[in-house]
mmCIF file of C-alpha atoms in Angstrom:
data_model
loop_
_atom_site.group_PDB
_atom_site.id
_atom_site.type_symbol
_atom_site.label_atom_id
_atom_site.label_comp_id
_atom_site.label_asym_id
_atom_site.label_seq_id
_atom_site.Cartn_x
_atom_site.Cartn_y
_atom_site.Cartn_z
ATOM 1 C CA UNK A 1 45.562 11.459 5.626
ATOM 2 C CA UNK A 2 45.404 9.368 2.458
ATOM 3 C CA UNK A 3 43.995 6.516 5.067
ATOM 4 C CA UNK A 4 41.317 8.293 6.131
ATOM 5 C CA UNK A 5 40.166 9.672 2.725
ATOM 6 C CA UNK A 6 40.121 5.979 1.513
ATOM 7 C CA UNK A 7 38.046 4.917 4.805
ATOM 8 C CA UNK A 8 35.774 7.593 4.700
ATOM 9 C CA UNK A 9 35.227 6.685 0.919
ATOM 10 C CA UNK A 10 34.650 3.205 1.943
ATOM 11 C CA UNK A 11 31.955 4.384 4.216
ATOM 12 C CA UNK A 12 29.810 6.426 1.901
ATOM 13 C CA UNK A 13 29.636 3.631 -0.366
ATOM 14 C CA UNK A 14 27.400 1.543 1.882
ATOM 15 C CA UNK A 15 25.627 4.422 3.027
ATOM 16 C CA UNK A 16 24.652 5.607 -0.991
ATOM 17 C CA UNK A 17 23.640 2.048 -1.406
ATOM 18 C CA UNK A 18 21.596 2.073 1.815
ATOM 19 C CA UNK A 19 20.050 5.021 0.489
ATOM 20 C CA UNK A 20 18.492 3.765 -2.478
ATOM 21 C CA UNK A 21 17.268 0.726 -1.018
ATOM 22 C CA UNK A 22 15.814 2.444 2.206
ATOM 23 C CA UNK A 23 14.085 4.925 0.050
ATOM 24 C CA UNK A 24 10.729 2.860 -1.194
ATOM 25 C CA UNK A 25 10.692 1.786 2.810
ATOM 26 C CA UNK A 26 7.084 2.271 3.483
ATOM 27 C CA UNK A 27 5.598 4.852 6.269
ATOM 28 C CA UNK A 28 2.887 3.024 7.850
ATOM 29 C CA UNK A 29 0.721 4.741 10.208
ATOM 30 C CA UNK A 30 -0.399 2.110 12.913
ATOM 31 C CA UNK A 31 -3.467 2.352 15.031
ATOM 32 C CA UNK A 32 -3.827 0.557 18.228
ATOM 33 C CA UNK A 33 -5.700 1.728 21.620
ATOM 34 C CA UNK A 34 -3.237 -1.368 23.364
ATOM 35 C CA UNK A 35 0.371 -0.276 24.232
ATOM 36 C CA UNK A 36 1.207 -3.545 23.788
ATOM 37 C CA UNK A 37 -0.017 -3.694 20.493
ATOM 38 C CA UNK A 38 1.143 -0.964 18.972
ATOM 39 C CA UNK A 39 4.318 -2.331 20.559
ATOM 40 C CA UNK A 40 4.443 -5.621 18.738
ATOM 41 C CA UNK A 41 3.049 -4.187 15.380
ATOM 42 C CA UNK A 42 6.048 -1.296 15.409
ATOM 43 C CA UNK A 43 8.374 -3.787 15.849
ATOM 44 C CA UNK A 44 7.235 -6.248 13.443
ATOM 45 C CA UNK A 45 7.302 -2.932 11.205
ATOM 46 C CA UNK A 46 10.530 -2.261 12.737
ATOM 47 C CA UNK A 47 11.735 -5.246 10.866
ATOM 48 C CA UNK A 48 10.212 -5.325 7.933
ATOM 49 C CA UNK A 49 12.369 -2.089 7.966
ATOM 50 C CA UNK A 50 9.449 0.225 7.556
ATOM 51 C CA UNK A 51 8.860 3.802 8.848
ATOM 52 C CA UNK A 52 6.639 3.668 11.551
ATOM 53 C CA UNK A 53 4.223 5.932 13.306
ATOM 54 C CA UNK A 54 1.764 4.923 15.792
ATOM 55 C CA UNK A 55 -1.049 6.329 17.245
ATOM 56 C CA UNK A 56 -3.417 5.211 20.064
ATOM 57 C CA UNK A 57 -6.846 6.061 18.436
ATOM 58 C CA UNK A 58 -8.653 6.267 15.825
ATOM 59 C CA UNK A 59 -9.520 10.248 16.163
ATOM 60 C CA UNK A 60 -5.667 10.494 16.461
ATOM 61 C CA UNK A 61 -4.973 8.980 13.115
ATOM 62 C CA UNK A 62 -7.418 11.320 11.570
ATOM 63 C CA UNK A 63 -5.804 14.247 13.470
ATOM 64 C CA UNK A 64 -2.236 12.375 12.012
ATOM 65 C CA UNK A 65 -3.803 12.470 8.417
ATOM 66 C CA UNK A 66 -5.101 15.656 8.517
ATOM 67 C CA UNK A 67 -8.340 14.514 8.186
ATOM 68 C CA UNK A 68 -10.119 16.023 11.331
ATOM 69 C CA UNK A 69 -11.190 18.951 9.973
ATOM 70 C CA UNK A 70 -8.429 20.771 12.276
ATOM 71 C CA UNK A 71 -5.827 22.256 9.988
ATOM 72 C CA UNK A 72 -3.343 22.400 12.676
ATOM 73 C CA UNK A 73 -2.073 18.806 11.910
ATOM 74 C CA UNK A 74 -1.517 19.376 8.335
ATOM 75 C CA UNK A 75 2.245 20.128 8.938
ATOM 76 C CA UNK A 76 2.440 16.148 9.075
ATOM 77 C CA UNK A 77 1.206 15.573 5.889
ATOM 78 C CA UNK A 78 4.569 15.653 4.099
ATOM 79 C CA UNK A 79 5.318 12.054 5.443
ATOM 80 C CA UNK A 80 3.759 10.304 2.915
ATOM 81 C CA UNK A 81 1.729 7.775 4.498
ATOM 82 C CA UNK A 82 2.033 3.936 2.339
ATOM 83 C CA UNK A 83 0.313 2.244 4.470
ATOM 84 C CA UNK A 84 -2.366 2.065 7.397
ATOM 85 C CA UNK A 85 -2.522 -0.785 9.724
ATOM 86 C CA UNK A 86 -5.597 -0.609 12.336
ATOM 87 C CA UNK A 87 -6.959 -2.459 15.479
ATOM 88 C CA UNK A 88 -10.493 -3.405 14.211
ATOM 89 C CA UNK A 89 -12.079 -2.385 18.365
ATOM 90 C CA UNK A 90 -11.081 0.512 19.757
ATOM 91 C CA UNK A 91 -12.813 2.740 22.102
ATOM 92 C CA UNK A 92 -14.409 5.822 20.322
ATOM 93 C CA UNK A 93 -13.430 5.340 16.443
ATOM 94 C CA UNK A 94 -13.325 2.054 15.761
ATOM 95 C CA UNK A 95 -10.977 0.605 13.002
ATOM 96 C CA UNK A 96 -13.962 -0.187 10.704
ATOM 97 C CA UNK A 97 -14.990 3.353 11.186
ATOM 98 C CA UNK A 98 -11.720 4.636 10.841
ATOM 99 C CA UNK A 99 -11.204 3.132 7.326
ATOM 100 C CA UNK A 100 -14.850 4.066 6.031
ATOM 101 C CA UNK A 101 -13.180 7.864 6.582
ATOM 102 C CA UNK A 102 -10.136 7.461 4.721
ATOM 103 C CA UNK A 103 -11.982 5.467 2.025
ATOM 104 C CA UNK A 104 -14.109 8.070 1.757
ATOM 105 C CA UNK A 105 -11.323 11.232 1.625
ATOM 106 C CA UNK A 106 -9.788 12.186 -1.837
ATOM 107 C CA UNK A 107 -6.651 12.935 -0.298
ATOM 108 C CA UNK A 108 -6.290 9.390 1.216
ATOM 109 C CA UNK A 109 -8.249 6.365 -0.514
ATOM 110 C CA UNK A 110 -5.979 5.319 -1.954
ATOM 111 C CA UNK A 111 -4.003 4.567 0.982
ATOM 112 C CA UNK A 112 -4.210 0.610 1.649
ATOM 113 C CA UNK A 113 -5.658 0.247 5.391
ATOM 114 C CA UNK A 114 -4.805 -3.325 6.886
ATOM 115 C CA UNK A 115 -7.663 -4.035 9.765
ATOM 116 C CA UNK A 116 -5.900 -6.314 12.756
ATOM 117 C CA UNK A 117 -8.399 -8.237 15.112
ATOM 118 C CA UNK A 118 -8.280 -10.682 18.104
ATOM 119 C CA UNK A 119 -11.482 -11.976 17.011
ATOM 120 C CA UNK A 120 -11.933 -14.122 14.002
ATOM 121 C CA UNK A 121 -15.528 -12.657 12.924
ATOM 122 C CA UNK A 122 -15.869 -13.791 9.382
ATOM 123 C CA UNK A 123 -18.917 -11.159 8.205
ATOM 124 C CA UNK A 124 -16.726 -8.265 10.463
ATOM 125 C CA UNK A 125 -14.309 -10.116 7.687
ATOM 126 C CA UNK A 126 -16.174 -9.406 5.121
ATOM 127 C CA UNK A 127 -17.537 -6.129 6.117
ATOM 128 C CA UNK A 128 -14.087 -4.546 6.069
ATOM 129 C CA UNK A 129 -13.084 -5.959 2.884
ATOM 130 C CA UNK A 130 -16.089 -4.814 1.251
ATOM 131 C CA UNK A 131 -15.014 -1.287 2.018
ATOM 132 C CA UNK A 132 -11.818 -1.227 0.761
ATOM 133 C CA UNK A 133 -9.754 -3.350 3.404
ATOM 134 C CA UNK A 134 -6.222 -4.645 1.979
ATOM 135 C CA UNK A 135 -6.683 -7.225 4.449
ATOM 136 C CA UNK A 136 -7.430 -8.581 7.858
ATOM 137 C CA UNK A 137 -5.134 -9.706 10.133
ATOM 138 C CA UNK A 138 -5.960 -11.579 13.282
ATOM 139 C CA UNK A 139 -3.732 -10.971 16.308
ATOM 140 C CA UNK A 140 -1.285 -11.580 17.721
ATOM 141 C CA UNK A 141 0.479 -9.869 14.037
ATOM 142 C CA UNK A 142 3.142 -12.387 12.955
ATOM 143 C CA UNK A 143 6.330 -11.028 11.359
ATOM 144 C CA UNK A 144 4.943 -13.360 8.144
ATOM 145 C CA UNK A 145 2.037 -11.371 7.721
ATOM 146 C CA UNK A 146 3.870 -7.900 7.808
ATOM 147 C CA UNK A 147 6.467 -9.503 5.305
ATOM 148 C CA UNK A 148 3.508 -10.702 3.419
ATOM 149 C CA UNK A 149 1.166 -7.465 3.495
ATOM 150 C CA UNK A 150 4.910 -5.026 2.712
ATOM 151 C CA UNK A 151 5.576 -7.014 -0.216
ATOM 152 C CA UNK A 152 1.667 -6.604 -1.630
ATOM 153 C CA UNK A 153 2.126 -2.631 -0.826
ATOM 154 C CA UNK A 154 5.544 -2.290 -2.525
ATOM 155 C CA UNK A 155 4.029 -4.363 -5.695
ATOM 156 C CA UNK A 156 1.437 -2.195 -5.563
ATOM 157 C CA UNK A 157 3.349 0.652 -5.541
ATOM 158 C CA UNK A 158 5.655 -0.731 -8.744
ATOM 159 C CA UNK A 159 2.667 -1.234 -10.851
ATOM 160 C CA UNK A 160 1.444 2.233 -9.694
ATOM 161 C CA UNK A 161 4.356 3.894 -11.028
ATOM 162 C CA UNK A 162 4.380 1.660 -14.146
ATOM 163 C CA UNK A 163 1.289 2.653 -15.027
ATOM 164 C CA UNK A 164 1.586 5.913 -14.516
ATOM 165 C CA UNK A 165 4.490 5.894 -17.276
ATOM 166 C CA UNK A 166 3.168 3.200 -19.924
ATOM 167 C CA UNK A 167 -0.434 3.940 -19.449
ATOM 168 C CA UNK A 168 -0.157 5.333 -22.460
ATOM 169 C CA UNK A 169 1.614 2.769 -24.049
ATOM 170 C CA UNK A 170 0.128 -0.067 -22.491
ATOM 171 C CA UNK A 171 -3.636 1.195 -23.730
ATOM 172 C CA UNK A 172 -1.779 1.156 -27.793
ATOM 173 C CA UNK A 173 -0.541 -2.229 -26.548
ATOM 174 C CA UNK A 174 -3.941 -3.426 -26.258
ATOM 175 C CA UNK A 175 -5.884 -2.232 -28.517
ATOM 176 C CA UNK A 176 -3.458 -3.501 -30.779
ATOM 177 C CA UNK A 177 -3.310 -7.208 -29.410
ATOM 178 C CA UNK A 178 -7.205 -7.641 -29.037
ATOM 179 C CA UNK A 179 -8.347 -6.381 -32.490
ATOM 180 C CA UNK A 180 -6.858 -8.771 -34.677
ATOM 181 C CA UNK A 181 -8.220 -11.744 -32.834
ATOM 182 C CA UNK A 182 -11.925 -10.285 -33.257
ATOM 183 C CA UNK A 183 -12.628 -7.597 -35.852
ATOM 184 C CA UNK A 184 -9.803 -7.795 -38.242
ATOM 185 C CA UNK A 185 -9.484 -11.494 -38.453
ATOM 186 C CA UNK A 186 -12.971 -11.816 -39.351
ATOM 187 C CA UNK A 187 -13.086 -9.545 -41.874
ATOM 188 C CA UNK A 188 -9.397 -10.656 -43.427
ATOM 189 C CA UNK A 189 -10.529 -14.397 -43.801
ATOM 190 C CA UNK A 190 -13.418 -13.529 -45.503
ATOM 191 C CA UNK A 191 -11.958 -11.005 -47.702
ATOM 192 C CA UNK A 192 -9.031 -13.803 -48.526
ATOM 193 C CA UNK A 193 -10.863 -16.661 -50.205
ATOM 194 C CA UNK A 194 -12.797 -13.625 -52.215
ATOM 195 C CA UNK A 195 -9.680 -12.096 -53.666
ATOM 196 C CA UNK A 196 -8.085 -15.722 -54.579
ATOM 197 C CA UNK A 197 -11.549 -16.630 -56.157
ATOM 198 C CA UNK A 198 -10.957 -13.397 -58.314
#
């Protein structure tokens, strides 16, 4: 009996220390009208060890997010969402259309939406970084970019929270650091050789 006390203390170590590394694992909702597609990206996701949801449309994401108008799909909306990956051409809503709405919702803006494409279009590019892309990545997804685009998300996310608590802090910080090197030191060197002279 001792034995298996021991053992089954043995196993909840590893599974409290899974725990708190597993828990900043990102939720990315990914949006792909391709089977295969959505295949490859939830795998790559898979392995980045992310949580992954995947929908086959556009309007389906927006259903997903709650965004649709519908409030029927709202019961979702306690998985936070981290992340937003989306085919750029998709029948119906495309991806570029798709992230114009969640740039444009208060709820979800400040979700990072990654556009994937077949086709290297540099103004298509351009057009969906200008409104708020993360980034573009052309197909077929390598496990390098997922890596790559996780890693921006949870640094992100870090400097979120670190903000959040030092905001405060930080602001003192620099008000403190900048004003010396204009206003005060000015005014210090010229009140210097004046008080000597007297």
């Amino acid at each position: 009996r001792e034995m298996a006390v021991g053992e089954v203390m043995r196993m909840e170590v590893p599974t409290g220390g899974d725990l708190t590394v597993s828990s900043p694992d990102l939720h990315v909702l990914a949006v792909d009208d391709s089977i295969v597609d959505r295949k490859v990206i939830e795998r790559l996701l898979r392995i980045s060890s992310c949580k992954v949801t995947t929908v086959e449309s556009g309007t389906r994401a927006l259903q997903y997010l709650g965004l649709d108008g519908n409030t029927g799909a709202s019961d979702l909306k306690d998985l936070k969402v981290n992340l937003i990956v989306t085919d750029y051409s998709m029948p119906g809503l495309t991806g570029y259309d798709l992230l114009k709405k969640i740039k444009e919702s208060s709820t979800f803006r400040e979700i990072p939406v990654v556009i994937m494409s077949s086709e290297n279009i540099l103004t298509r590019i351009e057009q969906c970084l200008k409104e708020g892309a993360e980034d573009f990545l052309l197909k077929p997804v390598k496990l390098a970019d997922v890596k790559r685009i996780k890693q921006l998300i949870m640094r992100n996310e870090a400097e979120d929270h670190r903000t959040l608590s030092h905001s405060n802090k930080r602001k003192l910080g620099e008000d403190v650091d900048t004003s010396p090197s204009s206003s005060h030191d000015y005014s210090s060197v010229k009140d210097f050789p004046s008080s000597k002279r007297m």
